[in-house]
């Protein structure tokens, strides 16, 4: 049995916040790269970021699905899910290696977009920037 989707669960779900932060990071990095004339880096970063976001969504869906499963089956399914997600994350690197117009370093950095957005959102935004300062 999966946890029912109540209004409170949707309100406290961090996944949309993390994805919005990741998309904002993609926009900033992509525009910054374009301004600096690094089109290949921008393409690689966006390609890696796309794979990272899809990987994150697959991870969420898989975890929700496995909550009520038989414990023996959960391990096997988690293993194959992990293999599939690793293959998904390898695709941008392989494409960047094969296509000269896409920067490999940009693709590798883009793969870490979700991790960077989690750090940015929960360590910086939630802790320092979005706190309401009280002036006396």
Coordinates of C-alpha atoms in Angstrom, one line a residue:
X1 CA 0.0 0.0 0.0
X2 CA 1.3 3.4 -0.9
X3 CA 0.7 6.4 1.2
X4 CA -2.4 8.2 0.2
X5 CA -2.0 11.5 -1.6
X6 CA -3.5 13.9 0.8
X7 CA -3.4 17.7 0.6
X8 CA -0.8 17.8 3.4
X9 CA 1.4 15.3 1.5
X10 CA 1.3 17.4 -1.7
X11 CA 2.0 20.5 0.3
X12 CA 5.1 19.1 2.0
X13 CA 6.4 17.2 -1.0
X14 CA 9.9 18.5 -1.7
X15 CA 10.2 17.0 -5.2
X16 CA 8.4 19.9 -7.1
X17 CA 10.6 22.4 -5.2
X18 CA 13.7 20.6 -6.1
X19 CA 12.7 20.3 -9.7
X20 CA 11.8 24.0 -9.9
X21 CA 15.2 24.8 -8.4
X22 CA 16.9 22.5 -10.9
X23 CA 15.2 24.1 -13.8
X24 CA 16.2 27.6 -12.5
X25 CA 19.8 26.4 -12.3
X26 CA 19.6 25.1 -15.8
X27 CA 18.3 28.4 -17.0
X28 CA 21.0 30.4 -15.3
X29 CA 23.8 28.0 -16.3
X30 CA 22.5 27.8 -19.9
X31 CA 22.1 31.6 -20.3
X32 CA 25.5 32.2 -18.6
X33 CA 27.2 29.8 -21.0
X34 CA 25.5 31.3 -24.0
X35 CA 26.5 34.8 -22.9
X36 CA 30.1 33.6 -22.5
X37 CA 30.0 32.0 -26.0
X38 CA 30.1 28.4 -24.7
X39 CA 27.3 26.8 -26.7
X40 CA 28.8 23.3 -26.4
X41 CA 28.9 23.6 -22.6
X42 CA 25.3 24.9 -22.5
X43 CA 24.1 21.9 -24.6
X44 CA 26.0 19.4 -22.5
X45 CA 24.7 21.0 -19.3
X46 CA 21.1 21.0 -20.5
X47 CA 21.4 17.4 -21.7
X48 CA 22.9 16.2 -18.4
X49 CA 20.3 18.2 -16.4
X50 CA 17.4 16.6 -18.3
X51 CA 18.8 13.1 -17.6
X52 CA 19.2 14.1 -13.9
X53 CA 15.6 15.4 -13.6
X54 CA 14.2 12.3 -15.3
X55 CA 16.3 10.1 -13.0
X56 CA 15.0 11.9 -9.9
X57 CA 11.4 11.5 -11.0
X58 CA 11.9 7.8 -11.7
X59 CA 13.5 7.4 -8.3
X60 CA 10.5 9.0 -6.6
X61 CA 8.0 6.9 -8.6
X62 CA 9.9 3.7 -7.8
X63 CA 10.2 4.4 -4.1
X64 CA 6.4 5.1 -3.9
X65 CA 5.7 2.0 -5.8
X66 CA 7.8 -0.2 -3.6
X67 CA 6.5 0.9 -0.2
X68 CA 3.9 -1.9 0.1
X69 CA 5.7 -4.6 -1.8
X70 CA 6.9 -8.0 -0.6
X71 CA 10.4 -7.4 0.9
X72 CA 12.0 -10.2 -1.3
X73 CA 10.6 -8.6 -4.5
X74 CA 11.6 -5.1 -3.4
X75 CA 15.3 -5.9 -3.4
X76 CA 15.2 -7.3 -6.9
X77 CA 13.1 -4.5 -8.3
X78 CA 15.3 -1.9 -6.6
X79 CA 18.4 -3.4 -8.1
X80 CA 17.1 -3.4 -11.7
X81 CA 15.7 0.1 -11.2
X82 CA 19.2 1.2 -10.1
X83 CA 20.8 -0.4 -13.2
X84 CA 18.2 1.3 -15.4
X85 CA 18.8 4.7 -13.8
X86 CA 22.6 4.3 -14.1
X87 CA 22.1 3.6 -17.8
X88 CA 19.9 6.6 -18.1
X89 CA 22.6 8.8 -16.6
X90 CA 25.3 7.3 -19.0
X91 CA 23.3 8.4 -22.1
X92 CA 24.3 12.1 -21.9
X93 CA 27.9 11.3 -21.4
X94 CA 27.9 8.9 -24.4
X95 CA 26.1 11.4 -26.6
X96 CA 28.5 14.1 -25.6
X97 CA 31.5 11.9 -26.4
X98 CA 30.0 11.0 -29.9
X99 CA 28.8 14.5 -30.8
X100 CA 31.5 17.2 -31.1
X101 CA 29.1 20.1 -30.6
X102 CA 28.3 18.9 -27.0
X103 CA 30.8 19.4 -24.2
X104 CA 31.5 16.3 -22.1
X105 CA 32.4 18.3 -19.0
X106 CA 29.1 20.2 -19.3
X107 CA 27.2 17.0 -19.6
X108 CA 29.0 15.5 -16.5
X109 CA 28.3 18.7 -14.5
X110 CA 24.6 18.7 -15.7
X111 CA 24.1 15.2 -14.3
X112 CA 24.6 16.6 -10.8
X113 CA 22.0 19.3 -11.3
X114 CA 19.5 17.7 -8.9
X115 CA 22.1 17.3 -6.2
X116 CA 23.2 20.9 -6.7
X117 CA 19.6 22.1 -6.6
X118 CA 18.9 20.1 -3.3
X119 CA 21.9 21.7 -1.8
X120 CA 20.9 25.2 -3.0
X121 CA 17.3 24.9 -2.0
X122 CA 17.5 23.3 1.4
X123 CA 20.9 24.6 2.6
X124 CA 20.8 28.1 1.2
X125 CA 17.3 29.1 0.2
X126 CA 15.4 27.5 3.1
X127 CA 18.0 28.4 5.8
X128 CA 19.1 31.9 4.8
X129 CA 17.4 33.6 1.9
X130 CA 13.7 32.8 2.5
X131 CA 13.7 33.5 6.2
X132 CA 11.7 36.5 7.1
X133 CA 13.9 38.9 8.9
X134 CA 12.4 40.7 11.8
X135 CA 13.5 44.3 12.1
X136 CA 12.9 46.1 15.4

